[in-house]
Amino acid sequence: MFLGTHSPRLDDKGRLFLPAKYREELSGGLVITKGQERCLYVFPMAEFQRITEALRAAPVTEKAVRSYSRVFFASASDEVPDKQGRITIPPPLRKYAGLTRDCAVIGANTRLEIWDAQAWEAYLEQEEQSFSDISEEVLPGIL
């Protein structure tokens, strides 16, 4: 499970230090791909394989499934962190997420998300009030 918010920086070669607490879990490999709201999703390899199986079972006759799968897999990059715990984010993914230097890496349960730091702050500013105001259960019987 991935939790918390971290503030690494991209270096001039497009590399990013993974949060130290997750390096061991991600040391065997990971997949970076486009996420919603112009962030990047970072999945441990096992979680990416689970999602792949779920999408494989989805009906390809549905346009939304085809469209999502195309973008999701075509933009995916498998990476293995180096000895210092850095990963290289490919230029097309950096462009998609608007990553320049300051980043926010957030824990999102089964994945990490990489955001441009300013975009993350803007998102939080917009969404925190909605989160605070939710009057119905998002997960009935749990929260």
mmCIF file with all atom_site columns, C-alpha atoms in Angstrom:
data_model
loop_
_atom_site.group_PDB
_atom_site.id
_atom_site.type_symbol
_atom_site.label_atom_id
_atom_site.label_alt_id
_atom_site.label_comp_id
_atom_site.label_asym_id
_atom_site.label_entity_id
_atom_site.label_seq_id
_atom_site.pdbx_PDB_ins_code
_atom_site.Cartn_x
_atom_site.Cartn_y
_atom_site.Cartn_z
_atom_site.occupancy
_atom_site.B_iso_or_equiv
_atom_site.pdbx_formal_charge
_atom_site.auth_seq_id
_atom_site.auth_comp_id
_atom_site.auth_asym_id
_atom_site.auth_atom_id
_atom_site.pdbx_PDB_model_num
ATOM 1   C CA . MET A 1 1   ? 0.000   0.000  0.000   1.00 0.00 ? 1   MET A CA 1
ATOM 2   C CA . PHE A 1 2   ? 1.347   3.409  -0.982  1.00 0.00 ? 2   PHE A CA 1
ATOM 3   C CA . LEU A 1 3   ? 0.685   6.367  1.317   1.00 0.00 ? 3   LEU A CA 1
ATOM 4   C CA . GLY A 1 4   ? 1.826   9.947  1.792   1.00 0.00 ? 4   GLY A CA 1
ATOM 5   C CA . THR A 1 5   ? 3.114   12.821 -0.279  1.00 0.00 ? 5   THR A CA 1
ATOM 6   C CA . HIS A 1 6   ? 6.744   13.260 -1.272  1.00 0.00 ? 6   HIS A CA 1
ATOM 7   C CA . SER A 1 7   ? 8.500   16.125 -3.078  1.00 0.00 ? 7   SER A CA 1
ATOM 8   C CA . PRO A 1 8   ? 11.346  14.877 -5.283  1.00 0.00 ? 8   PRO A CA 1
ATOM 9   C CA . ARG A 1 9   ? 12.823  16.819 -8.187  1.00 0.00 ? 9   ARG A CA 1
ATOM 10  C CA . LEU A 1 10  ? 13.518  15.736 -11.728 1.00 0.00 ? 10  LEU A CA 1
ATOM 11  C CA . ASP A 1 11  ? 17.145  16.016 -12.693 1.00 0.00 ? 11  ASP A CA 1
ATOM 12  C CA . ASP A 1 12  ? 18.371  17.267 -16.082 1.00 0.00 ? 12  ASP A CA 1
ATOM 13  C CA . LYS A 1 13  ? 18.195  13.731 -17.509 1.00 0.00 ? 13  LYS A CA 1
ATOM 14  C CA . GLY A 1 14  ? 14.532  13.241 -16.548 1.00 0.00 ? 14  GLY A CA 1
ATOM 15  C CA . ARG A 1 15  ? 15.322  11.005 -13.580 1.00 0.00 ? 15  ARG A CA 1
ATOM 16  C CA . LEU A 1 16  ? 13.382  11.036 -10.335 1.00 0.00 ? 16  LEU A CA 1
ATOM 17  C CA . PHE A 1 17  ? 14.269  9.562  -6.946  1.00 0.00 ? 17  PHE A CA 1
ATOM 18  C CA . LEU A 1 18  ? 11.579  7.215  -5.705  1.00 0.00 ? 18  LEU A CA 1
ATOM 19  C CA . PRO A 1 19  ? 10.569  7.742  -2.065  1.00 0.00 ? 19  PRO A CA 1
ATOM 20  C CA . ALA A 1 20  ? 12.992  5.692  0.054   1.00 0.00 ? 20  ALA A CA 1
ATOM 21  C CA . LYS A 1 21  ? 10.226  3.785  1.827   1.00 0.00 ? 21  LYS A CA 1
ATOM 22  C CA . TYR A 1 22  ? 9.043   2.282  -1.498  1.00 0.00 ? 22  TYR A CA 1
ATOM 23  C CA . ARG A 1 23  ? 12.338  1.504  -3.178  1.00 0.00 ? 23  ARG A CA 1
ATOM 24  C CA . GLU A 1 24  ? 12.530  -2.093 -2.029  1.00 0.00 ? 24  GLU A CA 1
ATOM 25  C CA . GLU A 1 25  ? 8.964   -2.841 -3.145  1.00 0.00 ? 25  GLU A CA 1
ATOM 26  C CA . LEU A 1 26  ? 9.661   -1.317 -6.575  1.00 0.00 ? 26  LEU A CA 1
ATOM 27  C CA . SER A 1 27  ? 13.219  -2.601 -6.993  1.00 0.00 ? 27  SER A CA 1
ATOM 28  C CA . GLY A 1 28  ? 12.130  -5.548 -9.133  1.00 0.00 ? 28  GLY A CA 1
ATOM 29  C CA . GLY A 1 29  ? 10.513  -3.325 -11.723 1.00 0.00 ? 29  GLY A CA 1
ATOM 30  C CA . LEU A 1 30  ? 7.572   -1.045 -12.283 1.00 0.00 ? 30  LEU A CA 1
ATOM 31  C CA . VAL A 1 31  ? 5.442   0.426  -15.018 1.00 0.00 ? 31  VAL A CA 1
ATOM 32  C CA . ILE A 1 32  ? 4.837   4.152  -15.552 1.00 0.00 ? 32  ILE A CA 1
ATOM 33  C CA . THR A 1 33  ? 1.911   5.229  -17.696 1.00 0.00 ? 33  THR A CA 1
ATOM 34  C CA . LYS A 1 34  ? -0.524  8.069  -18.260 1.00 0.00 ? 34  LYS A CA 1
ATOM 35  C CA . GLY A 1 35  ? -3.089  8.571  -15.528 1.00 0.00 ? 35  GLY A CA 1
ATOM 36  C CA . GLN A 1 36  ? -6.175  10.695 -15.199 1.00 0.00 ? 36  GLN A CA 1
ATOM 37  C CA . GLU A 1 37  ? -6.004  14.447 -14.441 1.00 0.00 ? 37  GLU A CA 1
ATOM 38  C CA . ARG A 1 38  ? -2.652  14.656 -16.271 1.00 0.00 ? 38  ARG A CA 1
ATOM 39  C CA . CYS A 1 39  ? -0.635  12.757 -13.686 1.00 0.00 ? 39  CYS A CA 1
ATOM 40  C CA . LEU A 1 40  ? 1.432   9.609  -14.165 1.00 0.00 ? 40  LEU A CA 1
ATOM 41  C CA . TYR A 1 41  ? 0.609   6.273  -12.584 1.00 0.00 ? 41  TYR A CA 1
ATOM 42  C CA . VAL A 1 42  ? 3.439   4.126  -11.225 1.00 0.00 ? 42  VAL A CA 1
ATOM 43  C CA . PHE A 1 43  ? 2.521   0.482  -10.670 1.00 0.00 ? 43  PHE A CA 1
ATOM 44  C CA . PRO A 1 44  ? 4.619   -2.293 -9.161  1.00 0.00 ? 44  PRO A CA 1
ATOM 45  C CA . MET A 1 45  ? 4.940   -4.962 -11.841 1.00 0.00 ? 45  MET A CA 1
ATOM 46  C CA . ALA A 1 46  ? 2.563   -7.368 -10.059 1.00 0.00 ? 46  ALA A CA 1
ATOM 47  C CA . GLU A 1 47  ? -0.180  -4.721 -9.834  1.00 0.00 ? 47  GLU A CA 1
ATOM 48  C CA . PHE A 1 48  ? 0.275   -3.793 -13.496 1.00 0.00 ? 48  PHE A CA 1
ATOM 49  C CA . GLN A 1 49  ? -0.116  -7.458 -14.413 1.00 0.00 ? 49  GLN A CA 1
ATOM 50  C CA . ARG A 1 50  ? -3.336  -7.632 -12.351 1.00 0.00 ? 50  ARG A CA 1
ATOM 51  C CA . ILE A 1 51  ? -4.738  -4.618 -14.231 1.00 0.00 ? 51  ILE A CA 1
ATOM 52  C CA . THR A 1 52  ? -3.647  -6.148 -17.532 1.00 0.00 ? 52  THR A CA 1
ATOM 53  C CA . GLU A 1 53  ? -5.628  -9.289 -16.733 1.00 0.00 ? 53  GLU A CA 1
ATOM 54  C CA . ALA A 1 54  ? -8.711  -7.244 -15.815 1.00 0.00 ? 54  ALA A CA 1
ATOM 55  C CA . LEU A 1 55  ? -8.514  -5.285 -19.072 1.00 0.00 ? 55  LEU A CA 1
ATOM 56  C CA . ARG A 1 56  ? -7.950  -8.500 -21.001 1.00 0.00 ? 56  ARG A CA 1
ATOM 57  C CA . ALA A 1 57  ? -11.251 -9.788 -19.599 1.00 0.00 ? 57  ALA A CA 1
ATOM 58  C CA . ALA A 1 58  ? -13.119 -6.588 -20.544 1.00 0.00 ? 58  ALA A CA 1
ATOM 59  C CA . PRO A 1 59  ? -15.139 -6.759 -23.772 1.00 0.00 ? 59  PRO A CA 1
ATOM 60  C CA . VAL A 1 60  ? -13.144 -5.340 -26.687 1.00 0.00 ? 60  VAL A CA 1
ATOM 61  C CA . THR A 1 61  ? -16.451 -4.710 -28.413 1.00 0.00 ? 61  THR A CA 1
ATOM 62  C CA . GLU A 1 62  ? -16.902 -1.679 -26.119 1.00 0.00 ? 62  GLU A CA 1
ATOM 63  C CA . LYS A 1 63  ? -15.351 1.455  -27.558 1.00 0.00 ? 63  LYS A CA 1
ATOM 64  C CA . ALA A 1 64  ? -14.402 2.849  -24.127 1.00 0.00 ? 64  ALA A CA 1
ATOM 65  C CA . VAL A 1 65  ? -12.439 -0.317 -23.301 1.00 0.00 ? 65  VAL A CA 1
ATOM 66  C CA . ARG A 1 66  ? -10.549 -0.143 -26.604 1.00 0.00 ? 66  ARG A CA 1
ATOM 67  C CA . SER A 1 67  ? -9.799  3.563  -26.245 1.00 0.00 ? 67  SER A CA 1
ATOM 68  C CA . TYR A 1 68  ? -8.651  3.297  -22.632 1.00 0.00 ? 68  TYR A CA 1
ATOM 69  C CA . SER A 1 69  ? -6.496  0.242  -23.338 1.00 0.00 ? 69  SER A CA 1
ATOM 70  C CA . ARG A 1 70  ? -4.823  1.879  -26.326 1.00 0.00 ? 70  ARG A CA 1
ATOM 71  C CA . VAL A 1 71  ? -3.745  4.988  -24.435 1.00 0.00 ? 71  VAL A CA 1
ATOM 72  C CA . PHE A 1 72  ? -2.943  3.118  -21.219 1.00 0.00 ? 72  PHE A CA 1
ATOM 73  C CA . PHE A 1 73  ? -0.675  0.504  -22.834 1.00 0.00 ? 73  PHE A CA 1
ATOM 74  C CA . ALA A 1 74  ? 0.776   2.598  -25.664 1.00 0.00 ? 74  ALA A CA 1
ATOM 75  C CA . SER A 1 75  ? 2.085   5.152  -23.185 1.00 0.00 ? 75  SER A CA 1
ATOM 76  C CA . ALA A 1 76  ? 3.382   2.581  -20.674 1.00 0.00 ? 76  ALA A CA 1
ATOM 77  C CA . SER A 1 77  ? 7.088   2.293  -19.942 1.00 0.00 ? 77  SER A CA 1
ATOM 78  C CA . ASP A 1 78  ? 8.596   -0.502 -17.880 1.00 0.00 ? 78  ASP A CA 1
ATOM 79  C CA . GLU A 1 79  ? 11.468  0.654  -15.698 1.00 0.00 ? 79  GLU A CA 1
ATOM 80  C CA . VAL A 1 80  ? 13.866  -0.795 -13.164 1.00 0.00 ? 80  VAL A CA 1
ATOM 81  C CA . PRO A 1 81  ? 15.166  1.689  -10.573 1.00 0.00 ? 81  PRO A CA 1
ATOM 82  C CA . ASP A 1 82  ? 18.926  2.218  -10.556 1.00 0.00 ? 82  ASP A CA 1
ATOM 83  C CA . LYS A 1 83  ? 21.086  1.561  -7.486  1.00 0.00 ? 83  LYS A CA 1
ATOM 84  C CA . GLN A 1 84  ? 20.229  4.993  -6.066  1.00 0.00 ? 84  GLN A CA 1
ATOM 85  C CA . GLY A 1 85  ? 16.484  4.408  -6.450  1.00 0.00 ? 85  GLY A CA 1
ATOM 86  C CA . ARG A 1 86  ? 16.031  6.639  -9.498  1.00 0.00 ? 86  ARG A CA 1
ATOM 87  C CA . ILE A 1 87  ? 13.770  5.993  -12.444 1.00 0.00 ? 87  ILE A CA 1
ATOM 88  C CA . THR A 1 88  ? 13.885  7.724  -15.807 1.00 0.00 ? 88  THR A CA 1
ATOM 89  C CA . ILE A 1 89  ? 10.591  9.207  -16.925 1.00 0.00 ? 89  ILE A CA 1
ATOM 90  C CA . PRO A 1 90  ? 10.387  9.139  -20.725 1.00 0.00 ? 90  PRO A CA 1
ATOM 91  C CA . PRO A 1 91  ? 9.985   12.551 -22.428 1.00 0.00 ? 91  PRO A CA 1
ATOM 92  C CA . PRO A 1 92  ? 6.432   11.876 -23.747 1.00 0.00 ? 92  PRO A CA 1
ATOM 93  C CA . LEU A 1 93  ? 5.251   11.054 -20.220 1.00 0.00 ? 93  LEU A CA 1
ATOM 94  C CA . ARG A 1 94  ? 6.995   14.119 -18.774 1.00 0.00 ? 94  ARG A CA 1
ATOM 95  C CA . LYS A 1 95  ? 5.255   16.241 -21.405 1.00 0.00 ? 95  LYS A CA 1
ATOM 96  C CA . TYR A 1 96  ? 1.823   14.677 -20.730 1.00 0.00 ? 96  TYR A CA 1
ATOM 97  C CA . ALA A 1 97  ? 2.068   15.398 -16.984 1.00 0.00 ? 97  ALA A CA 1
ATOM 98  C CA . GLY A 1 98  ? 3.737   18.805 -17.432 1.00 0.00 ? 98  GLY A CA 1
ATOM 99  C CA . LEU A 1 99  ? 6.747   17.723 -15.366 1.00 0.00 ? 99  LEU A CA 1
ATOM 100 C CA . THR A 1 100 ? 9.641   20.145 -15.342 1.00 0.00 ? 100 THR A CA 1
ATOM 101 C CA . ARG A 1 101 ? 11.517  20.141 -12.032 1.00 0.00 ? 101 ARG A CA 1
ATOM 102 C CA . ASP A 1 102 ? 9.457   20.101 -8.829  1.00 0.00 ? 102 ASP A CA 1
ATOM 103 C CA . CYS A 1 103 ? 7.227   17.058 -8.519  1.00 0.00 ? 103 CYS A CA 1
ATOM 104 C CA . ALA A 1 104 ? 4.788   15.565 -6.054  1.00 0.00 ? 104 ALA A CA 1
ATOM 105 C CA . VAL A 1 105 ? 4.793   11.797 -5.670  1.00 0.00 ? 105 VAL A CA 1
ATOM 106 C CA . ILE A 1 106 ? 1.677   10.701 -3.861  1.00 0.00 ? 106 ILE A CA 1
ATOM 107 C CA . GLY A 1 107 ? 0.630   7.358  -2.501  1.00 0.00 ? 107 GLY A CA 1
ATOM 108 C CA . ALA A 1 108 ? -2.682  6.238  -4.000  1.00 0.00 ? 108 ALA A CA 1
ATOM 109 C CA . ASN A 1 109 ? -3.257  2.818  -2.424  1.00 0.00 ? 109 ASN A CA 1
ATOM 110 C CA . THR A 1 110 ? -1.975  0.288  -4.992  1.00 0.00 ? 110 THR A CA 1
ATOM 111 C CA . ARG A 1 111 ? -0.011  2.800  -7.067  1.00 0.00 ? 111 ARG A CA 1
ATOM 112 C CA . LEU A 1 112 ? 2.050   5.942  -6.835  1.00 0.00 ? 112 LEU A CA 1
ATOM 113 C CA . GLU A 1 113 ? 1.110   9.036  -8.812  1.00 0.00 ? 113 GLU A CA 1
ATOM 114 C CA . ILE A 1 114 ? 3.612   11.573 -10.099 1.00 0.00 ? 114 ILE A CA 1
ATOM 115 C CA . TRP A 1 115 ? 2.333   15.134 -10.474 1.00 0.00 ? 115 TRP A CA 1
ATOM 116 C CA . ASP A 1 116 ? 3.853   18.461 -11.336 1.00 0.00 ? 116 ASP A CA 1
ATOM 117 C CA . ALA A 1 117 ? 4.068   20.072 -7.873  1.00 0.00 ? 117 ALA A CA 1
ATOM 118 C CA . GLN A 1 118 ? 1.992   23.137 -8.855  1.00 0.00 ? 118 GLN A CA 1
ATOM 119 C CA . ALA A 1 119 ? -0.633  20.980 -10.580 1.00 0.00 ? 119 ALA A CA 1
ATOM 120 C CA . TRP A 1 120 ? -0.915  18.836 -7.438  1.00 0.00 ? 120 TRP A CA 1
ATOM 121 C CA . GLU A 1 121 ? -1.376  21.901 -5.229  1.00 0.00 ? 121 GLU A CA 1
ATOM 122 C CA . ALA A 1 122 ? -4.059  23.253 -7.583  1.00 0.00 ? 122 ALA A CA 1
ATOM 123 C CA . TYR A 1 123 ? -5.812  19.883 -7.607  1.00 0.00 ? 123 TYR A CA 1
ATOM 124 C CA . LEU A 1 124 ? -5.769  19.697 -3.810  1.00 0.00 ? 124 LEU A CA 1
ATOM 125 C CA . GLU A 1 125 ? -7.080  23.232 -3.490  1.00 0.00 ? 125 GLU A CA 1
ATOM 126 C CA . GLN A 1 126 ? -9.971  22.372 -5.793  1.00 0.00 ? 126 GLN A CA 1
ATOM 127 C CA . GLU A 1 127 ? -10.779 18.921 -4.373  1.00 0.00 ? 127 GLU A CA 1
ATOM 128 C CA . GLU A 1 128 ? -10.147 19.137 -0.624  1.00 0.00 ? 128 GLU A CA 1
ATOM 129 C CA . GLN A 1 129 ? -13.354 21.050 0.042   1.00 0.00 ? 129 GLN A CA 1
ATOM 130 C CA . SER A 1 130 ? -15.359 18.484 -1.923  1.00 0.00 ? 130 SER A CA 1
ATOM 131 C CA . PHE A 1 131 ? -13.657 15.721 0.057   1.00 0.00 ? 131 PHE A CA 1
ATOM 132 C CA . SER A 1 132 ? -14.529 17.480 3.302   1.00 0.00 ? 132 SER A CA 1
ATOM 133 C CA . ASP A 1 133 ? -18.142 18.018 2.237   1.00 0.00 ? 133 ASP A CA 1
ATOM 134 C CA . ILE A 1 134 ? -18.977 14.490 1.067   1.00 0.00 ? 134 ILE A CA 1
ATOM 135 C CA . SER A 1 135 ? -22.135 13.585 2.899   1.00 0.00 ? 135 SER A CA 1
ATOM 136 C CA . GLU A 1 136 ? -22.714 10.166 1.351   1.00 0.00 ? 136 GLU A CA 1
ATOM 137 C CA . GLU A 1 137 ? -20.598 7.134  1.856   1.00 0.00 ? 137 GLU A CA 1
ATOM 138 C CA . VAL A 1 138 ? -18.077 6.560  -0.925  1.00 0.00 ? 138 VAL A CA 1
ATOM 139 C CA . LEU A 1 139 ? -17.682 2.978  0.272   1.00 0.00 ? 139 LEU A CA 1
ATOM 140 C CA . PRO A 1 140 ? -21.023 1.974  1.829   1.00 0.00 ? 140 PRO A CA 1
ATOM 141 C CA . GLY A 1 141 ? -20.620 0.382  5.223   1.00 0.00 ? 141 GLY A CA 1
ATOM 142 C CA . ILE A 1 142 ? -16.903 1.183  5.459   1.00 0.00 ? 142 ILE A CA 1
ATOM 143 C CA . LEU A 1 143 ? -16.610 4.979  5.726   1.00 0.00 ? 143 LEU A CA 1
#
